[in-house]
Short mmCIF file of C-alpha atoms in Angstrom, two decimals:
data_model
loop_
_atom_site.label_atom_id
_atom_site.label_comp_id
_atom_site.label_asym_id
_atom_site.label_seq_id
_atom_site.Cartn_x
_atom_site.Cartn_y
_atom_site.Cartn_z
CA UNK A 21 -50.54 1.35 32.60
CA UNK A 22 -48.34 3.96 31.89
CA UNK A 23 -47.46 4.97 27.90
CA UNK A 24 -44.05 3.58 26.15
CA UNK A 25 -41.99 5.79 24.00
CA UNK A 26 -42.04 5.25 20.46
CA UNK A 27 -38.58 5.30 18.35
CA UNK A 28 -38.32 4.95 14.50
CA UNK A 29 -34.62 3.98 13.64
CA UNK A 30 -33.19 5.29 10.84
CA UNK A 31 -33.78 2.03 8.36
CA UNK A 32 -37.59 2.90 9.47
CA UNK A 33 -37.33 6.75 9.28
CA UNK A 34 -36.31 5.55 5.31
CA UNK A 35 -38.84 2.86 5.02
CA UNK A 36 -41.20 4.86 5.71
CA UNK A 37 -40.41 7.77 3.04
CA UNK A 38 -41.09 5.40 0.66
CA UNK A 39 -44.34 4.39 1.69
CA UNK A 40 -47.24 5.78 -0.88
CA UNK A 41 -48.96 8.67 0.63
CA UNK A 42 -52.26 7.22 0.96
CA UNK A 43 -51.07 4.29 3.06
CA UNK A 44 -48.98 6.01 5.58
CA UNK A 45 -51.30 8.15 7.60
CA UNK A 46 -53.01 4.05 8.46
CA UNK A 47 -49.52 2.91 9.20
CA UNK A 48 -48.22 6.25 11.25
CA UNK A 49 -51.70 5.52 13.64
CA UNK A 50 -50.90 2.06 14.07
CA UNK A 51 -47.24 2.90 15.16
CA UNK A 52 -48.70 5.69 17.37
CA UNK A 53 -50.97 3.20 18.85
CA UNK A 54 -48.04 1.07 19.94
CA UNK A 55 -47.24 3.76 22.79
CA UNK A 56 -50.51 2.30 24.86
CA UNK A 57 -50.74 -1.23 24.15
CA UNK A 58 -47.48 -2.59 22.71
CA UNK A 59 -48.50 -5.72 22.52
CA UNK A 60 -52.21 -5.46 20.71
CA UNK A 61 -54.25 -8.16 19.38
CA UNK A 62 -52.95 -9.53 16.05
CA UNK A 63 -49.31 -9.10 17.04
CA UNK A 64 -46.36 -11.92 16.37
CA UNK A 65 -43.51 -12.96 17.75
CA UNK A 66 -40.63 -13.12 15.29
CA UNK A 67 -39.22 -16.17 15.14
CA UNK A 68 -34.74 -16.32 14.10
CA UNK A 69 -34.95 -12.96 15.27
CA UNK A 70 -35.71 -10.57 18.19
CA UNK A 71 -38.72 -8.49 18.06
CA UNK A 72 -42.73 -8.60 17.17
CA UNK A 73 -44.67 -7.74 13.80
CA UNK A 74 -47.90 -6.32 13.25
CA UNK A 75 -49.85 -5.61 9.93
CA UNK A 76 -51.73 -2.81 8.41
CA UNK A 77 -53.41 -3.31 4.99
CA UNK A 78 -50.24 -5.05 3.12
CA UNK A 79 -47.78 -3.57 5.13
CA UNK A 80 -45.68 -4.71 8.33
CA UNK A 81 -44.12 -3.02 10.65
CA UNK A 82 -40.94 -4.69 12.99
CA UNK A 83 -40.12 -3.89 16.40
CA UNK A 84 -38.94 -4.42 19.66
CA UNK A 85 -40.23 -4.09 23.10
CA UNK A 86 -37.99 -3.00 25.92
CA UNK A 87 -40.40 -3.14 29.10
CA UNK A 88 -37.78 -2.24 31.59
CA UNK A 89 -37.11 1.17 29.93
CA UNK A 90 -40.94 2.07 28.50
CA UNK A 91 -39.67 1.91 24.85
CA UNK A 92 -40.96 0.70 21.33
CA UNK A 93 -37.77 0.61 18.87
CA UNK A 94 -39.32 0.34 15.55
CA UNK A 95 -37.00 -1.45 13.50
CA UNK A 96 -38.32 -2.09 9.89
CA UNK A 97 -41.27 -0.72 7.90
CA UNK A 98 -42.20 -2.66 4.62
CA UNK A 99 -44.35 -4.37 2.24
CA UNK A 100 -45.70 -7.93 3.07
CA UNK A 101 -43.21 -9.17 0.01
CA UNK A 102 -40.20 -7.63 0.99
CA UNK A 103 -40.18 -7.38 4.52
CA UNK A 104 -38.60 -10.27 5.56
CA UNK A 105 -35.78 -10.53 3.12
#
């Protein structure tokens, strides 16, 4: 299977930022990770909107698959309690 192409928008590029240090080394892997199996066990549909969610620790991270082109758009990046505001 060959390896998708992971892309942090902007909004996510920010997100990110403001992650604390110590959680976003976990979080960076587990978007990294995405590239080889976009689809890995624990992930979620979105419902009302387009893309899938995953977790790490108490954060979530939003994106979308595009299997035609090989790409992972990473939309959002957030806390469990703000993420889906």
């Amino acid at each position: 299977m060959p390896d998708y192409k992971v892309y942090l928008t902007k909004k996510a590029q920010k997100q990110l930022d403001k992650i604390p240090d110590k959680e976003v080394a976990s979080v960076l892997e587990r978007i990294q990770n995405l590239s080889s199996n976009p689809r890995p066990s624990g992930v979620k549909k979105l419902k009302g909107r387009n893309g899938y969610r995953i977790r790490q620790g108490n954060y979530r991270i939003i994106y979308e698959i595009f299997d035609d082109m090989l790409l992972i758009d990473v939309i959002a990046i957030g806390h469990r309690k703000e993420i889906y505001k």
